[in-house]
Amino acid sequence: MKRNESNHIYIKYRKHSRVCTINGKGIESSSTQLKEVRDKNTIPQRIPLFTLQGNFDVKKLRGTYRFMMNVMVKTAGKGLANKPDRTPEEDDMLDMMVNGGKRVSLQNLKAVTEWYKSVF
């Protein structure tokens, strides 16, 4: 299995520190994908894992990143737009791709802050 960048950072960091929790972010709401994130990055079950949805705005990107994301929005967006039985999560993703969106909020940090308060 290839180590991706986040996996490499986790492995490097755990050698020097006691890892208490891991927080990942992305444009997709991935709270339903915690098992896949944990497995892909070989994160032990004893470490709490939280995923947070971020912002997305193609217009704020530059150069190659903007080009790549424009291509992704056109191809994936077209596929999602033509899908007849989209889930609410897919509707949200399509809206974010087409119109941009901000999903960072204090409410989205609730699980992290509750865990922190219970431990410290």
Short mmCIF file of N, CA and C in Angstrom, two decimals:
data_model
loop_
_atom_site.label_atom_id
_atom_site.label_comp_id
_atom_site.label_asym_id
_atom_site.label_seq_id
_atom_site.Cartn_x
_atom_site.Cartn_y
_atom_site.Cartn_z
N MET A 1 0.84 -1.18 0.00
CA MET A 1 0.00 0.00 0.00
C MET A 1 0.88 1.24 0.00
N LYS A 2 0.61 2.15 -0.91
CA LYS A 2 1.35 3.40 -0.96
C LYS A 2 0.94 4.29 0.21
N ARG A 3 1.90 4.98 0.75
CA ARG A 3 1.59 5.93 1.81
C ARG A 3 1.28 7.27 1.19
N ASN A 4 0.12 7.80 1.52
CA ASN A 4 -0.18 9.13 1.02
C ASN A 4 0.42 10.17 1.96
N GLU A 5 0.30 11.42 1.61
CA GLU A 5 0.95 12.47 2.39
C GLU A 5 0.46 12.52 3.83
N SER A 6 -0.85 12.42 4.04
CA SER A 6 -1.36 12.49 5.41
C SER A 6 -0.88 11.30 6.23
N ASN A 7 -0.77 10.13 5.62
CA ASN A 7 -0.27 8.96 6.29
C ASN A 7 1.18 9.19 6.70
N HIS A 8 1.96 9.74 5.79
CA HIS A 8 3.38 10.00 6.06
C HIS A 8 3.53 10.99 7.21
N ILE A 9 2.72 12.03 7.23
CA ILE A 9 2.79 13.02 8.30
C ILE A 9 2.42 12.37 9.63
N TYR A 10 1.38 11.54 9.64
CA TYR A 10 0.98 10.86 10.87
C TYR A 10 2.10 9.98 11.39
N ILE A 11 2.68 9.18 10.53
CA ILE A 11 3.75 8.26 10.95
C ILE A 11 4.96 9.06 11.47
N LYS A 12 5.32 10.12 10.79
CA LYS A 12 6.46 10.94 11.21
C LYS A 12 6.16 11.62 12.55
N TYR A 13 4.96 12.14 12.70
CA TYR A 13 4.60 12.87 13.91
C TYR A 13 4.51 11.95 15.12
N ARG A 14 3.96 10.75 14.93
CA ARG A 14 3.77 9.85 16.08
C ARG A 14 5.09 9.39 16.68
N LYS A 15 6.19 9.47 15.92
CA LYS A 15 7.50 9.11 16.44
C LYS A 15 8.00 10.12 17.46
N HIS A 16 7.52 11.35 17.37
CA HIS A 16 8.03 12.43 18.22
C HIS A 16 7.04 12.90 19.28
N SER A 17 5.78 12.53 19.15
CA SER A 17 4.76 13.05 20.05
C SER A 17 3.70 11.99 20.35
N ARG A 18 2.93 12.26 21.36
CA ARG A 18 1.78 11.41 21.68
C ARG A 18 0.57 11.97 20.93
N VAL A 19 0.09 11.24 19.95
CA VAL A 19 -1.05 11.69 19.14
C VAL A 19 -2.32 11.43 19.93
N CYS A 20 -3.10 12.49 20.18
CA CYS A 20 -4.35 12.37 20.94
C CYS A 20 -5.55 12.24 20.03
N THR A 21 -5.54 12.95 18.92
CA THR A 21 -6.66 12.93 17.98
C THR A 21 -6.16 13.36 16.61
N ILE A 22 -6.93 13.01 15.60
CA ILE A 22 -6.60 13.42 14.23
C ILE A 22 -7.84 14.06 13.64
N ASN A 23 -7.66 15.22 13.03
CA ASN A 23 -8.74 15.94 12.37
C ASN A 23 -8.37 16.11 10.91
N GLY A 24 -9.22 15.61 10.03
CA GLY A 24 -8.99 15.76 8.61
C GLY A 24 -10.03 16.69 8.02
N LYS A 25 -9.70 17.29 6.88
CA LYS A 25 -10.67 18.18 6.25
C LYS A 25 -10.72 17.91 4.76
N GLY A 26 -11.81 18.30 4.15
CA GLY A 26 -11.98 18.14 2.72
C GLY A 26 -13.22 18.88 2.26
N ILE A 27 -13.47 18.86 0.96
CA ILE A 27 -14.66 19.56 0.47
C ILE A 27 -15.90 18.70 0.61
N GLU A 28 -15.70 17.42 0.76
CA GLU A 28 -16.84 16.50 0.88
C GLU A 28 -17.14 16.26 2.34
N SER A 29 -18.40 16.19 2.68
CA SER A 29 -18.79 15.84 4.04
C SER A 29 -18.49 14.36 4.22
N SER A 30 -17.51 14.04 5.03
CA SER A 30 -17.05 12.65 5.09
C SER A 30 -17.29 12.00 6.44
N SER A 31 -18.23 12.51 7.22
CA SER A 31 -18.50 11.89 8.52
C SER A 31 -18.96 10.45 8.37
N THR A 32 -19.52 10.11 7.22
CA THR A 32 -19.95 8.73 7.00
C THR A 32 -18.81 7.86 6.48
N GLN A 33 -17.66 8.45 6.24
CA GLN A 33 -16.53 7.71 5.68
C GLN A 33 -15.38 7.56 6.67
N LEU A 34 -15.66 7.63 7.95
CA LEU A 34 -14.59 7.56 8.94
C LEU A 34 -13.81 6.25 8.85
N LYS A 35 -14.49 5.13 8.63
CA LYS A 35 -13.80 3.84 8.54
C LYS A 35 -12.82 3.84 7.38
N GLU A 36 -13.25 4.35 6.23
CA GLU A 36 -12.37 4.40 5.06
C GLU A 36 -11.16 5.30 5.31
N VAL A 37 -11.39 6.45 5.93
CA VAL A 37 -10.29 7.38 6.24
C VAL A 37 -9.32 6.71 7.20
N ARG A 38 -9.86 6.06 8.24
CA ARG A 38 -9.02 5.38 9.23
C ARG A 38 -8.20 4.26 8.59
N ASP A 39 -8.85 3.44 7.76
CA ASP A 39 -8.16 2.32 7.13
C ASP A 39 -7.11 2.79 6.14
N LYS A 40 -7.46 3.76 5.31
CA LYS A 40 -6.54 4.25 4.28
C LYS A 40 -5.27 4.85 4.88
N ASN A 41 -5.42 5.48 6.04
CA ASN A 41 -4.28 6.15 6.67
C ASN A 41 -3.69 5.37 7.83
N THR A 42 -4.14 4.12 8.00
CA THR A 42 -3.67 3.24 9.07
C THR A 42 -3.66 3.93 10.43
N ILE A 43 -4.78 4.53 10.78
CA ILE A 43 -4.91 5.21 12.07
C ILE A 43 -5.50 4.21 13.06
N PRO A 44 -4.81 3.96 14.17
CA PRO A 44 -5.30 2.99 15.15
C PRO A 44 -6.67 3.38 15.72
N GLN A 45 -7.46 2.39 16.11
CA GLN A 45 -8.78 2.63 16.68
C GLN A 45 -8.73 3.44 17.97
N ARG A 46 -7.63 3.38 18.70
CA ARG A 46 -7.53 4.08 19.98
C ARG A 46 -7.45 5.59 19.82
N ILE A 47 -7.17 6.07 18.61
CA ILE A 47 -7.05 7.51 18.36
C ILE A 47 -8.36 8.03 17.78
N PRO A 48 -9.00 8.99 18.48
CA PRO A 48 -10.24 9.56 17.94
C PRO A 48 -9.97 10.24 16.59
N LEU A 49 -10.89 10.06 15.67
CA LEU A 49 -10.76 10.62 14.33
C LEU A 49 -11.98 11.47 14.02
N PHE A 50 -11.74 12.68 13.58
CA PHE A 50 -12.81 13.60 13.20
C PHE A 50 -12.53 14.11 11.80
N THR A 51 -13.54 14.21 10.97
CA THR A 51 -13.37 14.81 9.66
C THR A 51 -14.24 16.06 9.59
N LEU A 52 -13.71 17.09 8.97
CA LEU A 52 -14.38 18.37 8.89
C LEU A 52 -14.49 18.81 7.44
N GLN A 53 -15.65 19.29 7.07
CA GLN A 53 -15.84 19.77 5.71
C GLN A 53 -15.35 21.21 5.62
N GLY A 54 -14.62 21.51 4.55
CA GLY A 54 -14.07 22.85 4.37
C GLY A 54 -14.84 23.67 3.35
N ASN A 55 -14.18 24.66 2.80
CA ASN A 55 -14.77 25.55 1.80
C ASN A 55 -14.31 25.14 0.41
N PHE A 56 -15.04 25.62 -0.60
CA PHE A 56 -14.64 25.35 -1.98
C PHE A 56 -15.08 26.51 -2.86
N ASP A 57 -14.14 27.09 -3.56
CA ASP A 57 -14.43 28.16 -4.51
C ASP A 57 -13.37 28.12 -5.61
N VAL A 58 -13.75 27.63 -6.77
CA VAL A 58 -12.81 27.49 -7.89
C VAL A 58 -12.20 28.84 -8.24
N LYS A 59 -12.96 29.90 -8.11
CA LYS A 59 -12.47 31.23 -8.50
C LYS A 59 -11.29 31.70 -7.65
N LYS A 60 -11.13 31.14 -6.45
CA LYS A 60 -10.02 31.54 -5.59
C LYS A 60 -8.75 30.73 -5.85
N LEU A 61 -8.86 29.70 -6.67
CA LEU A 61 -7.69 28.89 -7.00
C LEU A 61 -6.91 29.54 -8.12
N ARG A 62 -5.65 29.18 -8.24
CA ARG A 62 -4.78 29.74 -9.28
C ARG A 62 -4.06 28.62 -10.03
N GLY A 63 -3.66 28.92 -11.24
CA GLY A 63 -2.80 28.05 -12.03
C GLY A 63 -3.36 26.66 -12.25
N THR A 64 -2.49 25.68 -12.05
CA THR A 64 -2.82 24.28 -12.29
C THR A 64 -3.97 23.81 -11.43
N TYR A 65 -4.00 24.26 -10.17
CA TYR A 65 -5.08 23.84 -9.28
C TYR A 65 -6.44 24.29 -9.81
N ARG A 66 -6.51 25.50 -10.31
CA ARG A 66 -7.78 26.00 -10.85
C ARG A 66 -8.18 25.20 -12.08
N PHE A 67 -7.21 24.93 -12.96
CA PHE A 67 -7.49 24.14 -14.16
C PHE A 67 -8.00 22.75 -13.79
N MET A 68 -7.29 22.07 -12.86
CA MET A 68 -7.68 20.71 -12.47
C MET A 68 -9.06 20.69 -11.84
N MET A 69 -9.35 21.64 -10.98
CA MET A 69 -10.64 21.66 -10.32
C MET A 69 -11.76 22.04 -11.28
N ASN A 70 -11.48 22.89 -12.27
CA ASN A 70 -12.49 23.19 -13.29
C ASN A 70 -12.85 21.93 -14.07
N VAL A 71 -11.84 21.14 -14.41
CA VAL A 71 -12.07 19.88 -15.12
C VAL A 71 -12.90 18.94 -14.24
N MET A 72 -12.52 18.84 -12.95
CA MET A 72 -13.23 17.97 -12.03
C MET A 72 -14.69 18.42 -11.88
N VAL A 73 -14.91 19.72 -11.74
CA VAL A 73 -16.26 20.24 -11.58
C VAL A 73 -17.10 19.92 -12.82
N LYS A 74 -16.51 20.07 -14.00
CA LYS A 74 -17.25 19.80 -15.24
C LYS A 74 -17.59 18.32 -15.38
N THR A 75 -16.65 17.46 -15.09
CA THR A 75 -16.90 16.02 -15.29
C THR A 75 -17.74 15.44 -14.15
N ALA A 76 -17.29 15.62 -12.91
CA ALA A 76 -18.03 15.07 -11.78
C ALA A 76 -19.37 15.78 -11.61
N GLY A 77 -19.37 17.09 -11.83
CA GLY A 77 -20.61 17.87 -11.71
C GLY A 77 -21.64 17.43 -12.73
N LYS A 78 -21.20 17.17 -13.94
CA LYS A 78 -22.12 16.71 -14.98
C LYS A 78 -22.69 15.35 -14.62
N GLY A 79 -21.82 14.46 -14.12
CA GLY A 79 -22.29 13.14 -13.70
C GLY A 79 -23.30 13.23 -12.57
N LEU A 80 -23.03 14.09 -11.59
CA LEU A 80 -23.97 14.25 -10.48
C LEU A 80 -25.27 14.91 -10.94
N ALA A 81 -25.15 15.91 -11.80
CA ALA A 81 -26.35 16.62 -12.28
C ALA A 81 -27.28 15.68 -13.03
N ASN A 82 -26.72 14.72 -13.75
CA ASN A 82 -27.52 13.78 -14.55
C ASN A 82 -28.01 12.58 -13.74
N LYS A 83 -27.55 12.43 -12.52
CA LYS A 83 -27.94 11.30 -11.69
C LYS A 83 -29.36 11.52 -11.18
N PRO A 84 -30.27 10.61 -11.46
CA PRO A 84 -31.67 10.82 -11.09
C PRO A 84 -31.98 10.65 -9.60
N ASP A 85 -31.22 9.82 -8.91
CA ASP A 85 -31.53 9.54 -7.51
C ASP A 85 -30.42 10.01 -6.56
N ARG A 86 -30.12 11.31 -6.64
CA ARG A 86 -29.06 11.86 -5.80
C ARG A 86 -29.47 11.87 -4.33
N THR A 87 -28.48 11.63 -3.47
CA THR A 87 -28.69 11.73 -2.03
C THR A 87 -28.60 13.21 -1.64
N PRO A 88 -29.06 13.57 -0.44
CA PRO A 88 -28.89 14.95 0.01
C PRO A 88 -27.43 15.39 0.04
N GLU A 89 -26.52 14.46 0.38
CA GLU A 89 -25.09 14.77 0.39
C GLU A 89 -24.60 15.07 -1.02
N GLU A 90 -25.09 14.31 -2.00
CA GLU A 90 -24.70 14.55 -3.39
C GLU A 90 -25.28 15.87 -3.90
N ASP A 91 -26.49 16.20 -3.51
CA ASP A 91 -27.07 17.50 -3.86
C ASP A 91 -26.22 18.64 -3.30
N ASP A 92 -25.78 18.48 -2.05
CA ASP A 92 -24.94 19.49 -1.42
C ASP A 92 -23.60 19.61 -2.15
N MET A 93 -23.01 18.47 -2.51
CA MET A 93 -21.73 18.48 -3.22
C MET A 93 -21.88 19.15 -4.58
N LEU A 94 -22.94 18.84 -5.30
CA LEU A 94 -23.18 19.46 -6.60
C LEU A 94 -23.34 20.97 -6.46
N ASP A 95 -24.11 21.40 -5.47
CA ASP A 95 -24.29 22.83 -5.23
C ASP A 95 -22.95 23.50 -4.91
N MET A 96 -22.13 22.84 -4.11
CA MET A 96 -20.83 23.42 -3.75
C MET A 96 -19.92 23.51 -4.98
N MET A 97 -19.94 22.47 -5.81
CA MET A 97 -19.10 22.49 -7.01
C MET A 97 -19.51 23.60 -7.97
N VAL A 98 -20.81 23.74 -8.18
CA VAL A 98 -21.32 24.71 -9.16
C VAL A 98 -21.27 26.14 -8.62
N ASN A 99 -21.66 26.32 -7.37
CA ASN A 99 -21.80 27.67 -6.82
C ASN A 99 -20.73 28.05 -5.80
N GLY A 100 -19.85 27.12 -5.47
CA GLY A 100 -18.91 27.38 -4.39
C GLY A 100 -19.64 27.26 -3.07
N GLY A 101 -18.92 27.25 -1.99
CA GLY A 101 -19.60 27.14 -0.71
C GLY A 101 -18.67 27.17 0.46
N LYS A 102 -19.22 27.56 1.58
CA LYS A 102 -18.48 27.61 2.84
C LYS A 102 -19.16 26.67 3.81
N ARG A 103 -18.42 25.69 4.30
CA ARG A 103 -18.98 24.72 5.23
C ARG A 103 -18.25 24.74 6.57
N VAL A 104 -17.36 25.69 6.77
CA VAL A 104 -16.63 25.79 8.03
C VAL A 104 -17.52 26.55 9.01
N SER A 105 -17.77 25.94 10.16
CA SER A 105 -18.59 26.60 11.17
C SER A 105 -18.30 26.01 12.55
N LEU A 106 -18.69 26.73 13.57
CA LEU A 106 -18.52 26.22 14.93
C LEU A 106 -19.35 24.97 15.15
N GLN A 107 -20.52 24.91 14.54
CA GLN A 107 -21.39 23.73 14.67
C GLN A 107 -20.68 22.47 14.17
N ASN A 108 -19.90 22.61 13.10
CA ASN A 108 -19.18 21.45 12.55
C ASN A 108 -18.04 21.00 13.46
N LEU A 109 -17.64 21.84 14.40
CA LEU A 109 -16.59 21.48 15.35
C LEU A 109 -17.14 20.88 16.65
N LYS A 110 -18.45 20.73 16.72
CA LYS A 110 -19.09 20.29 17.96
C LYS A 110 -18.52 18.96 18.48
N ALA A 111 -18.37 17.98 17.62
CA ALA A 111 -17.85 16.67 18.06
C ALA A 111 -16.43 16.80 18.59
N VAL A 112 -15.61 17.63 17.94
CA VAL A 112 -14.22 17.83 18.38
C VAL A 112 -14.19 18.52 19.74
N THR A 113 -14.97 19.58 19.90
CA THR A 113 -14.96 20.31 21.18
C THR A 113 -15.54 19.47 22.30
N GLU A 114 -16.55 18.66 22.02
CA GLU A 114 -17.10 17.78 23.06
C GLU A 114 -16.07 16.73 23.49
N TRP A 115 -15.34 16.18 22.53
CA TRP A 115 -14.28 15.22 22.87
C TRP A 115 -13.22 15.91 23.71
N TYR A 116 -12.79 17.09 23.32
CA TYR A 116 -11.75 17.83 24.03
C TYR A 116 -12.18 18.09 25.48
N LYS A 117 -13.42 18.55 25.67
CA LYS A 117 -13.91 18.84 27.01
C LYS A 117 -13.97 17.58 27.87
N SER A 118 -14.27 16.45 27.25
CA SER A 118 -14.37 15.20 28.03
C SER A 118 -13.01 14.65 28.44
N VAL A 119 -11.96 15.01 27.70
CA VAL A 119 -10.63 14.48 27.96
C VAL A 119 -9.79 15.43 28.80
N PHE A 120 -9.91 16.72 28.55
CA PHE A 120 -9.04 17.69 29.24
C PHE A 120 -9.77 18.53 30.24
#
